[in-house]
Amino acid sequence: MITKSKGQIKNWLNSPPEPKKEPLPHSPSFVRVPQVKVSSNRTLVLCLGDNIVPVLKAIKTHHEAHKTQKVLVFYDETSQRIRDLLEPLRQYCSKRFIEFKQAGTDHMGASILEKMKQYLKPLSRESVYINITPGTKAQAVALATGACKLDIKDRLYSIHKNRLVEITTGSSVAEVSEVPPEEVIPFYFYEHRTKRAYEQIARTSELWESLLDVLSKNPKAYRGGGFSGIYYKGQRFLDVDEKALKVYHRGLHREFKLPREVFQRQEDIRGGFWWEVVVYWALRRHLQCEVHLNVEHLDERQLPLSELDIVTAWEKNIIVVSCKTSTKELDLHSMQLVAEARARFARMAVCFIAVPTETERQLIELPHQETFVRVLPPTILNNRQRLLGELKDHIKRHQKSP
């Protein structure tokens, strides 16, 4: 048997047959994905001005449209106000995984050209994006001049209304990203009393609500002089113990301990600060959102440079309220309010003045600043529906102004 099959066995050993190929059950399939290289050196160059809004718009828009991973910020190192914006801006970029670099200059753009050469020389022209909208006009000229000297003028961009525009061609590149007010406010909240005192104000809420109720029913309830100047039916409404920080409420027959975290100075008792707290609590109660009291901008010595009485983000705008206990010089107060509010929040700022007495003046026009300031008396502040209606109407009026 073996002898007969010897030839076949020999042939099989020399060239064995290949096994039949069959696909394995549930065999995985592999798809080759092409690798896309994204440059991690894409850098946005801009200047930092008083108004943070165009800075944030430029950073967000270029990050979304051009995938920029770094931002080089030129800032006026002689300005305390602008230096204070650097750290919040660094944190803003860090949350979006954008590398942050800063370079000092002045309001005229000194040394921008030399520093552009230093920072941008290692980069390819395609990875550089220069936005000239934020900052001063002189700084914008310096950036544009630097781009021309470095032969990258085709990398210049600006923000025109809601479009990102390439300057050399005038073509629209992308829609500008929106910046909600919640992202803007932290840049200007250097210090405010309600960081520490909200709970204390809330515990004495009955006092503030009763004062507003009395003022709304009696147009001449306040005669000046702090808590002691509030009258009802010809009688003083509160008895004040300045040293103990206590007030006795004759209407409620109750004694209230004023929160020391809020009433920090003696002039807070004697002056009109009580009205700021009343308005603060009314807005906090009616708007049902976070409201900030006494937003201060401090200098390096921790001395106040400026202050806004009440600030809150509402309906995609920033409501700024100045509290005055007198209706005199409302035009002057309105101009000061708008100047400070717009320096911080630009066009997002919608301005109001709250007064504790009724007044015939409901709307103050500021033609030179092309805007209006709405006056809020107690009758409006004490009525939620009226207050919301007035806020919405004034926001619409603000949006229609130039």
GROMACS .gro file of C-alpha atoms in nm, residues 134-323:
model
  190
  134PRO     CA    1  -0.920   9.638   1.952
  135GLY     CA    2  -0.697   9.902   2.113
  136THR     CA    3  -0.631  10.265   2.020
  137LYS     CA    4  -0.614  10.399   1.664
  138ALA     CA    5  -0.241  10.462   1.702
  139GLN     CA    6  -0.188  10.101   1.810
  140ALA     CA    7  -0.387   9.981   1.508
  141VAL     CA    8  -0.162  10.188   1.279
  142ALA     CA    9   0.144  10.036   1.447
  143LEU     CA   10   0.012   9.683   1.391
  144ALA     CA   11  -0.067   9.755   1.025
  145THR     CA   12   0.276   9.914   0.972
  146GLY     CA   13   0.442   9.612   1.130
  147ALA     CA   14   0.250   9.378   0.902
  148CYS     CA   15   0.362   9.574   0.595
  149LYS     CA   16   0.726   9.576   0.711
  150LEU     CA   17   0.714   9.200   0.767
  151ASP     CA   18   0.543   9.150   0.429
  152ILE     CA   19   0.234   8.992   0.583
  153LYS     CA   20  -0.020   9.267   0.514
  154ASP     CA   21  -0.253   9.003   0.369
  155ARG     CA   22  -0.285   8.868   0.727
  156LEU     CA   23  -0.461   9.184   0.852
  157TYR     CA   24  -0.822   9.156   0.973
  158SER     CA   25  -1.081   9.380   1.135
  159ILE     CA   26  -1.428   9.351   1.284
  160HIS     CA   27  -1.696   9.537   1.088
  161LYS     CA   28  -2.034   9.518   1.261
  162ASN     CA   29  -2.100   9.144   1.283
  163ARG     CA   30  -1.849   9.029   1.018
  164LEU     CA   31  -1.478   8.947   1.028
  165VAL     CA   32  -1.320   9.120   0.728
  166GLU     CA   33  -0.988   9.061   0.553
  167ILE     CA   34  -0.852   9.414   0.510
  168THR     CA   35  -0.651   9.382   0.186
  169THR     CA   36  -0.939   9.231  -0.011
  170GLY     CA   37  -1.235   9.367   0.185
  171SER     CA   38  -1.392   9.023   0.177
  172SER     CA   39  -1.600   8.885   0.462
  173VAL     CA   40  -1.432   8.584   0.620
  174ALA     CA   41  -1.666   8.479   0.900
  175GLU     CA   42  -1.948   8.592   1.124
  176VAL     CA   43  -1.828   8.749   1.447
  177SER     CA   44  -1.888   8.531   1.751
  178GLU     CA   45  -2.127   8.663   2.014
  179VAL     CA   46  -1.995   8.759   2.356
  180PRO     CA   47  -2.264   8.728   2.626
  181PRO     CA   48  -2.266   8.982   2.911
  182GLU     CA   49  -2.181   8.707   3.160
  183GLU     CA   50  -1.838   8.684   2.995
  184VAL     CA   51  -1.782   9.061   3.002
  185ILE     CA   52  -1.874   9.149   3.361
  186PRO     CA   53  -1.590   8.955   3.536
  187PHE     CA   54  -1.330   9.173   3.364
  188TYR     CA   55  -1.449   9.478   3.556
  189PHE     CA   56  -1.547   9.331   3.891
  190TYR     CA   57  -1.235   9.415   4.083
  191GLU     CA   58  -1.426   9.454   4.410
  192HIS     CA   59  -1.789   9.476   4.516
  193ARG     CA   60  -1.963   9.460   4.851
  194THR     CA   61  -2.201   9.178   4.767
  195LYS     CA   62  -1.909   8.939   4.731
  196ARG     CA   63  -1.938   8.904   5.108
  197ALA     CA   64  -2.265   9.065   5.213
  198TYR     CA   65  -2.552   8.912   5.012
  199GLU     CA   66  -2.668   8.683   5.293
  200GLN     CA   67  -2.663   8.969   5.545
  201ILE     CA   68  -2.877   9.187   5.318
  202ALA     CA   69  -3.116   8.899   5.260
  203ARG     CA   70  -3.162   8.849   5.637
  204THR     CA   71  -3.280   9.210   5.669
  205SER     CA   72  -3.492   9.198   5.351
  206GLU     CA   73  -3.811   9.294   5.538
  207LEU     CA   74  -3.655   9.630   5.625
  208TRP     CA   75  -3.561   9.717   5.265
  209GLU     CA   76  -3.896   9.604   5.124
  210SER     CA   77  -4.092   9.808   5.378
  211LEU     CA   78  -3.886  10.121   5.304
  212LEU     CA   79  -3.953  10.089   4.931
  213ASP     CA   80  -4.322  10.035   5.000
  214VAL     CA   81  -4.342  10.356   5.208
  215LEU     CA   82  -4.154  10.555   4.943
  216SER     CA   83  -4.383  10.430   4.665
  217LYS     CA   84  -4.694  10.538   4.859
  218ASN     CA   85  -4.561  10.877   4.972
  219PRO     CA   86  -4.375  11.077   4.702
  220LYS     CA   87  -4.223  11.310   4.965
  221ALA     CA   88  -4.131  11.049   5.225
  222TYR     CA   89  -3.758  11.117   5.203
  223ARG     CA   90  -3.629  11.455   5.322
  224GLY     CA   91  -3.256  11.384   5.314
  225GLY     CA   92  -3.006  11.287   5.582
  226GLY     CA   93  -2.989  10.909   5.559
  227PHE     CA   94  -3.217  10.675   5.754
  228SER     CA   95  -3.329  10.960   5.981
  229GLY     CA   96  -3.473  11.151   5.686
  230ILE     CA   97  -3.746  10.898   5.600
  231TYR     CA   98  -4.093  11.010   5.713
  232TYR     CA   99  -4.439  10.855   5.701
  233LYS     CA  100  -4.756  11.053   5.780
  234GLY     CA  101  -4.543  11.335   5.912
  235GLN     CA  102  -4.357  11.113   6.159
  236ARG     CA  103  -4.000  10.985   6.140
  237PHE     CA  104  -4.017  10.628   6.017
  238LEU     CA  105  -3.694  10.493   6.171
  239ASP     CA  106  -3.497  10.555   6.489
  240VAL     CA  107  -3.125  10.510   6.431
  241ASP     CA  108  -2.846  10.401   6.666
  242GLU     CA  109  -2.532  10.475   6.465
  243LYS     CA  110  -2.282  10.323   6.709
  244ALA     CA  111  -2.469   9.995   6.748
  245LEU     CA  112  -2.566   9.987   6.378
  246LYS     CA  113  -2.932   9.940   6.467
  247VAL     CA  114  -3.257  10.090   6.340
  248TYR     CA  115  -3.595  10.069   6.510
  249HIS     CA  116  -3.879  10.032   6.260
  250ARG     CA  117  -4.182  10.218   6.400
  251GLY     CA  118  -4.421  10.069   6.150
  252LEU     CA  119  -4.322   9.708   6.219
  253HIS     CA  120  -4.234   9.774   6.584
  254ARG     CA  121  -3.911   9.587   6.528
  255GLU     CA  122  -3.542   9.648   6.566
  256PHE     CA  123  -3.307   9.560   6.280
  257LYS     CA  124  -2.933   9.505   6.309
  258LEU     CA  125  -2.765   9.655   6.002
  259PRO     CA  126  -2.507   9.421   5.844
  260ARG     CA  127  -2.160   9.552   5.925
  261GLU     CA  128  -2.024   9.389   5.609
  262VAL     CA  129  -2.244   9.629   5.411
  263PHE     CA  130  -2.254   9.944   5.625
  264GLN     CA  131  -1.879   9.970   5.669
  265ARG     CA  132  -1.848  10.346   5.717
  266GLN     CA  133  -2.026  10.602   5.931
  267GLU     CA  134  -2.126  10.800   5.622
  268ASP     CA  135  -2.314  10.490   5.504
  269ILE     CA  136  -2.561  10.552   5.789
  270ARG     CA  137  -2.588  10.928   5.751
  271GLY     CA  138  -2.579  10.951   5.373
  272GLY     CA  139  -2.774  10.797   5.089
  273PHE     CA  140  -2.619  10.452   5.088
  274TRP     CA  141  -2.938  10.305   5.237
  275TRP     CA  142  -3.110  10.384   4.906
  276GLU     CA  143  -2.850  10.182   4.714
  277VAL     CA  144  -2.928   9.881   4.933
  278VAL     CA  145  -3.303   9.929   4.884
  279VAL     CA  146  -3.264   9.942   4.504
  280TYR     CA  147  -3.020   9.649   4.509
  281TRP     CA  148  -3.266   9.431   4.695
  282ALA     CA  149  -3.559   9.536   4.474
  283LEU     CA  150  -3.369   9.435   4.159
  284ARG     CA  151  -3.246   9.114   4.321
  285ARG     CA  152  -3.601   9.024   4.420
  286HIS     CA  153  -3.778   9.119   4.096
  287LEU     CA  154  -3.521   9.010   3.836
  288GLN     CA  155  -3.435   8.689   4.022
  289CYS     CA  156  -3.074   8.695   3.909
  290GLU     CA  157  -2.736   8.785   4.055
  291VAL     CA  158  -2.705   9.158   4.123
  292HIS     CA  159  -2.383   9.333   4.230
  293LEU     CA  160  -2.359   9.630   4.466
  294ASN     CA  161  -2.081   9.894   4.463
  295VAL     CA  162  -1.859   9.762   4.186
  296GLU     CA  163  -1.528   9.940   4.244
  297HIS     CA  164  -1.217   9.974   4.031
  298LEU     CA  165  -0.921  10.001   4.268
  299ASP     CA  166  -0.572  10.129   4.198
  300GLU     CA  167  -0.246   9.968   4.312
  301ARG     CA  168  -0.288  10.128   4.656
  302GLN     CA  169  -0.639   9.976   4.683
  303LEU     CA  170  -0.797  10.319   4.654
  304PRO     CA  171  -1.113  10.348   4.439
  305LEU     CA  172  -1.062  10.494   4.092
  306SER     CA  173  -1.429  10.464   3.998
  307GLU     CA  174  -1.746  10.297   4.116
  308LEU     CA  175  -2.075  10.179   3.971
  309ASP     CA  176  -2.359  10.149   4.224
  310ILE     CA  177  -2.546   9.847   4.085
  311VAL     CA  178  -2.464   9.612   3.797
  312THR     CA  179  -2.641   9.301   3.669
  313ALA     CA  180  -2.651   9.094   3.350
  314TRP     CA  181  -3.008   9.064   3.218
  315GLU     CA  182  -3.165   8.988   2.879
  316LYS     CA  183  -2.825   8.978   2.700
  317ASN     CA  184  -2.747   9.328   2.828
  318ILE     CA  185  -2.570   9.475   3.129
  319ILE     CA  186  -2.803   9.683   3.344
  320VAL     CA  187  -2.616   9.965   3.523
  321VAL     CA  188  -2.802  10.167   3.787
  322SER     CA  189  -2.683  10.483   3.960
  323CYS     CA  190  -2.867  10.556   4.286
   0.00000   0.00000   0.00000
